[in-house]
mmCIF file of C-alpha atoms and ligand atoms in Angstrom:
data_model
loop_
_atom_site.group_PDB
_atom_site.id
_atom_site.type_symbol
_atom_site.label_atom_id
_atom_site.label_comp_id
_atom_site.label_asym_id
_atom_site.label_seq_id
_atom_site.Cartn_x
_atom_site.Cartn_y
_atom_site.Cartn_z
ATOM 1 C CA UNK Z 22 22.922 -10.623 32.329
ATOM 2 C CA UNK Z 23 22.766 -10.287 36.176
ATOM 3 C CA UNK Z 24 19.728 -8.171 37.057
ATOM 4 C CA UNK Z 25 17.379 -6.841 39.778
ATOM 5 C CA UNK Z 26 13.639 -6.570 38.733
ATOM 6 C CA UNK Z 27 11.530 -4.108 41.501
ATOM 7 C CA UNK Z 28 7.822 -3.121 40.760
ATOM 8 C CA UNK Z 29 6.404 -0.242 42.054
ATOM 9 C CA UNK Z 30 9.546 1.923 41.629
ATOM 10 C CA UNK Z 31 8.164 5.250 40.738
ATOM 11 C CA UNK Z 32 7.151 5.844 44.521
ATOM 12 C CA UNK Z 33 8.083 5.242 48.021
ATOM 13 C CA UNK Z 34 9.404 1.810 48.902
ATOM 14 C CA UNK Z 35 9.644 0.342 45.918
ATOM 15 C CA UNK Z 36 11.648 3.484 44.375
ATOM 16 C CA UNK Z 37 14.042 3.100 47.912
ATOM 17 C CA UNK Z 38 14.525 0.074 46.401
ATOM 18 C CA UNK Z 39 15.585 0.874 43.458
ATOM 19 C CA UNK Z 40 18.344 2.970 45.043
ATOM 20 C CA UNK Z 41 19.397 0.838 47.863
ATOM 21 C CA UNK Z 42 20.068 -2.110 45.518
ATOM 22 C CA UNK Z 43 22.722 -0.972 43.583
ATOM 23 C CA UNK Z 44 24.707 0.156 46.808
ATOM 24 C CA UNK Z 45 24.566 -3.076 47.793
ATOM 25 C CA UNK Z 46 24.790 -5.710 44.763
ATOM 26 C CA UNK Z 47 27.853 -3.809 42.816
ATOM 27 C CA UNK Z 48 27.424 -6.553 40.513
ATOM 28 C CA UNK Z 49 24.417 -6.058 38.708
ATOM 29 C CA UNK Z 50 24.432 -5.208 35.278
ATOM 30 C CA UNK Z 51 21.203 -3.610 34.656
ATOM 31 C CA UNK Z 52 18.060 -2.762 37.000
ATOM 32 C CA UNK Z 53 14.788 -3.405 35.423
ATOM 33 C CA UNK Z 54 11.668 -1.570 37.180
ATOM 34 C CA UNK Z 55 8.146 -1.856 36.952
ATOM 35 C CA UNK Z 56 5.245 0.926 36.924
ATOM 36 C CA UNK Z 57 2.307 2.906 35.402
ATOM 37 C CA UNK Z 58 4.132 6.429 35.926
ATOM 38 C CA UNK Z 59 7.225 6.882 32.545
ATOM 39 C CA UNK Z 60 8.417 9.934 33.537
ATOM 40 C CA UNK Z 61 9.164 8.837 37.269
ATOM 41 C CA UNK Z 62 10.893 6.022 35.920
ATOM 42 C CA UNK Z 63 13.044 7.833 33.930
ATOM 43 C CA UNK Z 64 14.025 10.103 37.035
ATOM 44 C CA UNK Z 65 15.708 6.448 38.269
ATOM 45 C CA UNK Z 66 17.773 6.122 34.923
ATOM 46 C CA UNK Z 67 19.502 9.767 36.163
ATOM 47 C CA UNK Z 68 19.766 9.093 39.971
ATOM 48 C CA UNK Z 69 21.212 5.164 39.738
ATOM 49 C CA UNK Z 70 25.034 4.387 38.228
ATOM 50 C CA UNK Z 71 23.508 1.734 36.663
ATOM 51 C CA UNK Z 72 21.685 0.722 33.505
ATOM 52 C CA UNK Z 73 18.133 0.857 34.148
ATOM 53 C CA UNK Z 74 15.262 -0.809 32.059
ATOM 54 C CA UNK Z 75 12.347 0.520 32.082
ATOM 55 C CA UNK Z 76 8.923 -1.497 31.859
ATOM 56 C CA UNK Z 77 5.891 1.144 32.331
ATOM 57 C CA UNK Z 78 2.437 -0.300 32.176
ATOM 58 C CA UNK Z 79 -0.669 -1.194 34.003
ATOM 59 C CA UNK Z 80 0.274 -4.705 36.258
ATOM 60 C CA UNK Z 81 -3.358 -5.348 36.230
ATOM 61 C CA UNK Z 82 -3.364 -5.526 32.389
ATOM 62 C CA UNK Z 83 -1.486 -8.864 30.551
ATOM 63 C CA UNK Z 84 0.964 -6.648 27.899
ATOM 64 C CA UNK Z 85 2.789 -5.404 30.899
ATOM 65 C CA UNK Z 86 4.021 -9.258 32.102
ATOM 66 C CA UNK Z 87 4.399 -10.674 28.472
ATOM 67 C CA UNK Z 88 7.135 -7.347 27.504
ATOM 68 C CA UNK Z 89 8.442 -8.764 30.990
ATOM 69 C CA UNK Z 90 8.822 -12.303 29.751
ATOM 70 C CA UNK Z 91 10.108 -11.688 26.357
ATOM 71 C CA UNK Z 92 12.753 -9.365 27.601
ATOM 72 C CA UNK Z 93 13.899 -12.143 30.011
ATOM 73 C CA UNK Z 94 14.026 -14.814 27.406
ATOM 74 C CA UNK Z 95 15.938 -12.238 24.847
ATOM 75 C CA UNK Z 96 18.563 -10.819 27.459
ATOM 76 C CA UNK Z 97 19.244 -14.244 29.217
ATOM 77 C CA UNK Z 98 18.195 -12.696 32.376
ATOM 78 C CA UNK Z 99 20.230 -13.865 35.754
ATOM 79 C CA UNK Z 100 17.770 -12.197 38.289
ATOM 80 C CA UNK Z 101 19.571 -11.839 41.925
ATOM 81 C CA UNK Z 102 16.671 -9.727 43.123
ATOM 82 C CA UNK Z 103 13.111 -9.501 42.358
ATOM 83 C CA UNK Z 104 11.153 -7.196 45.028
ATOM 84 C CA UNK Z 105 6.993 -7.502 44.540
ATOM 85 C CA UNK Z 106 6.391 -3.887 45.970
ATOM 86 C CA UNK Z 107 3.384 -1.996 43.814
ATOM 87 C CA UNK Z 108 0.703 -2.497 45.609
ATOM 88 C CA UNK Z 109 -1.872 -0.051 46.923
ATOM 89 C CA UNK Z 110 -4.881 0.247 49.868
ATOM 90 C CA UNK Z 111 -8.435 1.947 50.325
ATOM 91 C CA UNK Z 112 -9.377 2.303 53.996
ATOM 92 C CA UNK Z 113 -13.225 1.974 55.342
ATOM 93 C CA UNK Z 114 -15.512 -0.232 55.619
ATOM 94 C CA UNK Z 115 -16.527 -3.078 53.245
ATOM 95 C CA UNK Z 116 -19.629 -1.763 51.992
ATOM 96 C CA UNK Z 117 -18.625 2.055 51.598
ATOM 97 C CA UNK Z 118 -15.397 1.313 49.537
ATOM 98 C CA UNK Z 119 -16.564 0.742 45.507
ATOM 99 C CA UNK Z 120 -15.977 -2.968 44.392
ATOM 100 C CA UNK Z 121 -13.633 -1.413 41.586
ATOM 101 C CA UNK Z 122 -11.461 -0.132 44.314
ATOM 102 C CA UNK Z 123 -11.413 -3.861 46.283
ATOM 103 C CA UNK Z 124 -10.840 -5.890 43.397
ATOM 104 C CA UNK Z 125 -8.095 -3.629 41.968
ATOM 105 C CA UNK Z 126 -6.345 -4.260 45.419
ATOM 106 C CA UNK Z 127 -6.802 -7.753 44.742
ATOM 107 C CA UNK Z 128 -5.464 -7.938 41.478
ATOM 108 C CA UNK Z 129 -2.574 -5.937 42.202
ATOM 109 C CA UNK Z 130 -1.598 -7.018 45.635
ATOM 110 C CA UNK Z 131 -1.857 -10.632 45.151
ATOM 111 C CA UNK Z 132 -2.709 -11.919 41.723
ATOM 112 C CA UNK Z 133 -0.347 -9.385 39.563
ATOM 113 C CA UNK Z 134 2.493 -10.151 42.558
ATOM 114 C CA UNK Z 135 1.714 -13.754 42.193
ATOM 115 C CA UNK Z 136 2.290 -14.160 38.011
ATOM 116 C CA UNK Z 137 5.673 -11.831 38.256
ATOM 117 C CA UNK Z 138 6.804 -14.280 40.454
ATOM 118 C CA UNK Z 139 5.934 -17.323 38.639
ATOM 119 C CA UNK Z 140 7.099 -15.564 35.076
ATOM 120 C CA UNK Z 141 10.709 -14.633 37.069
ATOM 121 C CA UNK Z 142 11.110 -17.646 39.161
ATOM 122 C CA UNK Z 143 12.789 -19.793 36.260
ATOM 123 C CA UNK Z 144 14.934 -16.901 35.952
ATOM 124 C CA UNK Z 145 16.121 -17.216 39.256
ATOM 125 C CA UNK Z 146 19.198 -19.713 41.022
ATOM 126 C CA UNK Z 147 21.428 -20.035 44.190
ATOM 127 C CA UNK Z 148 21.257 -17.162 45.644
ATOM 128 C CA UNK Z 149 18.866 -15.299 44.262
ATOM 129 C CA UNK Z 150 16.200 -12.899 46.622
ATOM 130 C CA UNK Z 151 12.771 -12.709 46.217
ATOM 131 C CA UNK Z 152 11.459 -9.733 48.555
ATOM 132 C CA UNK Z 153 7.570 -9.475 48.774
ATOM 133 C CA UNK Z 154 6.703 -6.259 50.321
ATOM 134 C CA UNK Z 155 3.254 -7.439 52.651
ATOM 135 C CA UNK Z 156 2.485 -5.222 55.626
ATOM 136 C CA UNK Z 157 1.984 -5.257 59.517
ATOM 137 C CA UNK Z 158 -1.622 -5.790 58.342
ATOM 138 C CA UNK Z 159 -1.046 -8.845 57.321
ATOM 139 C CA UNK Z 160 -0.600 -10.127 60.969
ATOM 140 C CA UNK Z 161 -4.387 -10.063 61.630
ATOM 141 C CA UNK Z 162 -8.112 -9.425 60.019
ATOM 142 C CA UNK Z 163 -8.836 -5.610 60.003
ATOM 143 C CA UNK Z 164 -12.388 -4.159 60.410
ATOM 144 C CA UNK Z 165 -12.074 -1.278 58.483
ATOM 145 C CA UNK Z 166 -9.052 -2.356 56.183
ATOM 146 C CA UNK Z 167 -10.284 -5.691 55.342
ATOM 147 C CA UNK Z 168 -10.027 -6.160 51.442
ATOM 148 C CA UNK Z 169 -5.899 -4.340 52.448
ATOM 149 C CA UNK Z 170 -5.112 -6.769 55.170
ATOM 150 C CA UNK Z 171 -6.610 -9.758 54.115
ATOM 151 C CA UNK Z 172 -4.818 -9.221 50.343
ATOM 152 C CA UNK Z 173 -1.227 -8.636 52.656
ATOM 153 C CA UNK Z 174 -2.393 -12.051 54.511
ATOM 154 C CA UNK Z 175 -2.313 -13.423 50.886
ATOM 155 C CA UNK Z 176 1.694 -12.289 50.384
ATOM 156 C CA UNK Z 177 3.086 -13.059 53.826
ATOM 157 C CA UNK Z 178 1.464 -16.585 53.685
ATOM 158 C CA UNK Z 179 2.312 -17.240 49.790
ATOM 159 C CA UNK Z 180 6.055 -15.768 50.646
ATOM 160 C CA UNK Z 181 6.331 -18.337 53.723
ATOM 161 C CA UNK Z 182 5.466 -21.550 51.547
ATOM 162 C CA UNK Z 183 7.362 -19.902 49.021
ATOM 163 C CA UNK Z 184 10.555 -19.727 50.893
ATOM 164 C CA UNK Z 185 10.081 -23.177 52.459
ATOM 165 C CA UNK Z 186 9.659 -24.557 48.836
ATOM 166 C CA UNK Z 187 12.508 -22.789 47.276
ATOM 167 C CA UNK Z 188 14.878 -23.477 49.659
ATOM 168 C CA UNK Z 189 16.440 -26.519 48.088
ATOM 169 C CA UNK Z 190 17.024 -24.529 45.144
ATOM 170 C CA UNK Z 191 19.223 -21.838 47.402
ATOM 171 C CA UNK Z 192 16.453 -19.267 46.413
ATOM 172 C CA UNK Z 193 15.499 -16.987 49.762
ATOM 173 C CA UNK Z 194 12.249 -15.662 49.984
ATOM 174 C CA UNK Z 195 11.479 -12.784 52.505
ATOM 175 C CA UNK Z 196 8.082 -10.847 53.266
ATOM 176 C CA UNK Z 197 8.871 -7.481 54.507
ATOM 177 C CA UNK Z 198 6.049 -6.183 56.590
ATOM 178 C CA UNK Z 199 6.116 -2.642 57.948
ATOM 179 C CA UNK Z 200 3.568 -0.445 59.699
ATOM 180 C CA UNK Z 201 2.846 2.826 58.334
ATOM 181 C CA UNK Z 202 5.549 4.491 56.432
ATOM 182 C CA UNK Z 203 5.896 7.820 54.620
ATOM 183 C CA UNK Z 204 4.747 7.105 51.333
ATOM 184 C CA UNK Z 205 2.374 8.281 49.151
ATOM 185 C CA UNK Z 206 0.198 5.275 49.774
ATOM 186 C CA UNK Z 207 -2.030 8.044 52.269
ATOM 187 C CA UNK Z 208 -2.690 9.962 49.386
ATOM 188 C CA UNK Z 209 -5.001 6.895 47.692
ATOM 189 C CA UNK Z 210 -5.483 4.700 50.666
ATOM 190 C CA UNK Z 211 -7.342 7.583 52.706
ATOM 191 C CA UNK Z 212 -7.408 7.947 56.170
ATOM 192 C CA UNK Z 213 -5.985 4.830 57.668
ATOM 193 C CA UNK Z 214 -8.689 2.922 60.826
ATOM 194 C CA UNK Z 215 -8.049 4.090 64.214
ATOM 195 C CA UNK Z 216 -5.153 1.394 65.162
ATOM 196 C CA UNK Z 217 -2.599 2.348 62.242
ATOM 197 C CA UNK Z 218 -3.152 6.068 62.068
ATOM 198 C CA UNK Z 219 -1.690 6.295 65.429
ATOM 199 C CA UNK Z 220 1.530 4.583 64.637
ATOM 200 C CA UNK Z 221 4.208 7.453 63.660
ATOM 201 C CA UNK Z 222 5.228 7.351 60.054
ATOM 202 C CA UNK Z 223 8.624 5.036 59.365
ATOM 203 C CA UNK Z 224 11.177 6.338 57.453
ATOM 204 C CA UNK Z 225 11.115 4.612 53.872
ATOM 205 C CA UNK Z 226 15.045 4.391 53.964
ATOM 206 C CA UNK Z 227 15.340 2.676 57.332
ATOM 207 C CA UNK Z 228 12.215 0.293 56.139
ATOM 208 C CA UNK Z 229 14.172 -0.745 52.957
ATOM 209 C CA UNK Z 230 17.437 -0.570 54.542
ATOM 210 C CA UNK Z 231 16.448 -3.189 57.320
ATOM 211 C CA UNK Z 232 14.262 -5.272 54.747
ATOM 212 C CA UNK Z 233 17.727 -5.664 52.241
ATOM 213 C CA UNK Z 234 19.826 -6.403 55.603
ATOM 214 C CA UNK Z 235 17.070 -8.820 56.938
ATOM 215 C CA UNK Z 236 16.883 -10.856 52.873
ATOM 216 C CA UNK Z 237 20.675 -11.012 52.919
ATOM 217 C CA UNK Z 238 20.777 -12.620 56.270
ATOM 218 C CA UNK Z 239 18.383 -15.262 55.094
ATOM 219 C CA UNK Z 240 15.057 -14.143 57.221
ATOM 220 C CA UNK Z 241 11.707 -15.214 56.245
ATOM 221 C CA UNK Z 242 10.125 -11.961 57.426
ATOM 222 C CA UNK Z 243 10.987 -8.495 57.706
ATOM 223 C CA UNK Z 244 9.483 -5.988 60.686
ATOM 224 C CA UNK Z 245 10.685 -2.906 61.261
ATOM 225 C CA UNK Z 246 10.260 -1.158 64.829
ATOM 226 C CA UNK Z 247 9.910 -2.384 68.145
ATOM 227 C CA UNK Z 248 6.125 -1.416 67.677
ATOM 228 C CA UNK Z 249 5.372 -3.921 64.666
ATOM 229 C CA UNK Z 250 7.569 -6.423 66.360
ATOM 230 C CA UNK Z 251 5.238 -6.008 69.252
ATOM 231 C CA UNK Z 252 2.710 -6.501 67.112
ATOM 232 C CA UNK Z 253 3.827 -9.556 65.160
ATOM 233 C CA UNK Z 254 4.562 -11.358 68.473
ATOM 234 C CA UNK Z 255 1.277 -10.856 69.997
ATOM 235 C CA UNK Z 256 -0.775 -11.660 66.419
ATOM 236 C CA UNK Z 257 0.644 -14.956 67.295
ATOM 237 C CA UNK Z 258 -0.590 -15.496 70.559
ATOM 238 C CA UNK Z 259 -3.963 -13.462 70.954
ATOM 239 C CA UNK Z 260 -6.706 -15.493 68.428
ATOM 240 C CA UNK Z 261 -8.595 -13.678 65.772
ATOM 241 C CA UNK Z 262 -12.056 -13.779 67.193
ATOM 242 C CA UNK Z 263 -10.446 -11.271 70.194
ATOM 243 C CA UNK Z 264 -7.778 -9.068 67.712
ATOM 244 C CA UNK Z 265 -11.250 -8.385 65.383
ATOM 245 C CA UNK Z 266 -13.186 -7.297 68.630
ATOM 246 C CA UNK Z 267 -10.322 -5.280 69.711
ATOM 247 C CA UNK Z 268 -9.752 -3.723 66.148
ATOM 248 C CA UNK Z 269 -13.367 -3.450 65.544
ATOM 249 C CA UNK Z 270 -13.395 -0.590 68.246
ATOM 250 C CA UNK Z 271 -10.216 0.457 68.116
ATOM 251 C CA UNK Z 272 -10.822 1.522 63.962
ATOM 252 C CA UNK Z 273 -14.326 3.088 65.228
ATOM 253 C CA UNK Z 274 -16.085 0.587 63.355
ATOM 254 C CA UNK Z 275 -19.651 0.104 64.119
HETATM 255 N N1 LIG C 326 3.318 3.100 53.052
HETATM 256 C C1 LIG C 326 2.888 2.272 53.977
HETATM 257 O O1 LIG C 326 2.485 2.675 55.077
HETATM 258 C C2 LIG C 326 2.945 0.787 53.742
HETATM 259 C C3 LIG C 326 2.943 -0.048 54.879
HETATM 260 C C4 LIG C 326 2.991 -1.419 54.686
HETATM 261 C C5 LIG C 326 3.051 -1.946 53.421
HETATM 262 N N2 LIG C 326 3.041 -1.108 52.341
HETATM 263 C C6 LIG C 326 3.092 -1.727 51.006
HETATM 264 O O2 LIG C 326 4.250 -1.271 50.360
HETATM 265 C C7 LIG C 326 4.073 -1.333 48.949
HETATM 266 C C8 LIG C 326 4.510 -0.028 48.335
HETATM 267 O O3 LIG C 326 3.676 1.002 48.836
HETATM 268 P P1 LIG C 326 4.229 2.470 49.051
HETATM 269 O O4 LIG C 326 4.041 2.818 50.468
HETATM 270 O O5 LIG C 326 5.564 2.609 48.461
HETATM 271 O O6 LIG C 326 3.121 3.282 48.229
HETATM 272 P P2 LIG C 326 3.285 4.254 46.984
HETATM 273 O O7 LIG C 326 4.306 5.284 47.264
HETATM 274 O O8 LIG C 326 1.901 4.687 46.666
HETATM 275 O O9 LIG C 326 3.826 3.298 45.819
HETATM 276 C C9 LIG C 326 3.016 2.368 45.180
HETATM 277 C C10 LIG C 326 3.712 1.897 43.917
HETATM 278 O O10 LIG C 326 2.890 0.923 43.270
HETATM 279 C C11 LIG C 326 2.785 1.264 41.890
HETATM 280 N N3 LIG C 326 1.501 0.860 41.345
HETATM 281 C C12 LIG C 326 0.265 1.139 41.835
HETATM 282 N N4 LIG C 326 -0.673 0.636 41.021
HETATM 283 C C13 LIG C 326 -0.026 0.017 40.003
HETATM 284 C C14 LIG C 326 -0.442 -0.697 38.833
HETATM 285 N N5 LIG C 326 -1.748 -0.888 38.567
HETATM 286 N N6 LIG C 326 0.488 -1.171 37.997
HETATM 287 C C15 LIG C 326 1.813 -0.972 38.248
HETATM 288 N N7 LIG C 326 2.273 -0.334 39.337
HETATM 289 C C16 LIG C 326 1.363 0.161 40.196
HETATM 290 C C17 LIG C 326 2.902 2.786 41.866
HETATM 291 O O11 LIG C 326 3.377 3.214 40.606
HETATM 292 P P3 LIG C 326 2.497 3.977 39.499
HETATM 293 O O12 LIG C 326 1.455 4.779 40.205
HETATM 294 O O13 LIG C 326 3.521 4.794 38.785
HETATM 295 O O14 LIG C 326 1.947 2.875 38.667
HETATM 296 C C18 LIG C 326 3.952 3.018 42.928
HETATM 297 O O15 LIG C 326 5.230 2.900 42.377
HETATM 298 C C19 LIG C 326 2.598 -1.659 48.729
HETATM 299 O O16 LIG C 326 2.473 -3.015 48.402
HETATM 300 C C20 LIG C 326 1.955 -1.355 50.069
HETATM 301 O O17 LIG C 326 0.822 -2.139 50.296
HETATM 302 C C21 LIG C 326 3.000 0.232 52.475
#
């Protein structure tokens, strides 16, 4: 059974996701998606000309990865896609945000994104995408975003040694890392630091749309907008001890 597995599609880019993929891989036979929210999930089933299966739970608890794992045993699953995309961020700094907060955005960004991958990647041949959705934070250490950005450090640099190790098997690995988009991530994430609440809002379509073109091409990384390209270009150039002095006032951080 050739499928697509995307987490995070009751909202914003994963849910893009979960439309664009079908438009694009006509051969699929079922999408499976991934989230806490049933009813949004179900919404997909309607929208998609596809068979989707739906896995809704908690990917910071361990029933949600072993239904997961026994479904991909059982069906024989072929995955050509698997997109990491639920993730989540709380703005401010360090000591103001509760630890529950900063650990859940550990869990979830990194270590929930890190055992789907490892429970799908036997699953997976020539061929087959792996899309991890990081973030233009990941580029550089953020005073006043720094549990967010250093967690989306943790995806662009595991998807990089990913993708170089995976290569001989034909398996392409791409990190997709936009700036702000309009998502619902603003409703939980609060109000962004200085430096990213200036940058207008990307559409989610074009985000996804360029992020499907960019793993079907074979790129490692996906940026969309001359802005975050900027941005990516000079993270590599300008060292962190000056991008954290710059943020630091730039995010009004004290
Ligand atoms: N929007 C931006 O500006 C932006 C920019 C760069 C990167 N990103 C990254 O893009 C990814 C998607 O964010 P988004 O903008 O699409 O935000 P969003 O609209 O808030 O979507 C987040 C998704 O993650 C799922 N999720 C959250 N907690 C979960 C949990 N414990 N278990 C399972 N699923 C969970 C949510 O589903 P349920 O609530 O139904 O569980 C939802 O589908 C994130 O990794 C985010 O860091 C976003």
């Amino acid at each position: 059974m050739r499928i697509a597995v995307v987490t995070g599609a009751s909202s914003g880019i994963g849910r893009e996701f979960a439309f664009q993929i079908p438009k694009l891989y006509k051969n699929l036979d079922e999408l499976w998606v991934v989230a806490r929210r049933t009813e949004r999930l179900r919404e997909l089933e309607d929208r998609l000309g596809l068979p989707v299966r739906i896995f809704d739970g908690d990917l910071n608890r361990d029933y949600i990865f072993e239904r997961i794992e026994k479904e991909l045993y059982r069906r024989r699953a072929d995955i050509r896609m698997l997109v990491n995309s639920a993730g989540y961020g709380k703005a401010g700094r360090f000591g103001t945000i509760d630890a529950k907060e900063q650990l859940g955005m550990v869990s979830l960004n990194c270590q929930a994104l890190t055992k789907l991958t490892q429970i799908c990647l036997p699953y997976m041949s020539r061929g087959s995408r792996l899309v991890n959705v990081a973030s233009a934070a990941a580029f550089a250490p953020q005073p006043g975003f720094a549990v967010y950005a250093a967690s989306k450090s943790y995806v662009y640099s595991l998807s990089q040694a990913l993708r170089r190790e995976l290569m001989t098997q034909g398996i392409i690995v791409t990190a997709v890392c936009p700036g702000p988009v309009d998502t619902e991530f603003f409703q939980r994430s609060g109000t962004l630091p200085g430096s990213f609440k200036k940058a207008a809002k990307a559409d989610v379509s074009r985000v996804v749309r360029k992020a499907l073109k960019d793993s079907a091409a074979g790129k490692g990384v996906s940026v969309y907008g001359p802005m975050m390209k900027g941005l990516w270009a000079a993270s590599k150039l300008i060292p962190y001890s000056l991008t954290t002095r710059i943020l630091k006032k730039t995010n009004h951080i004290e």
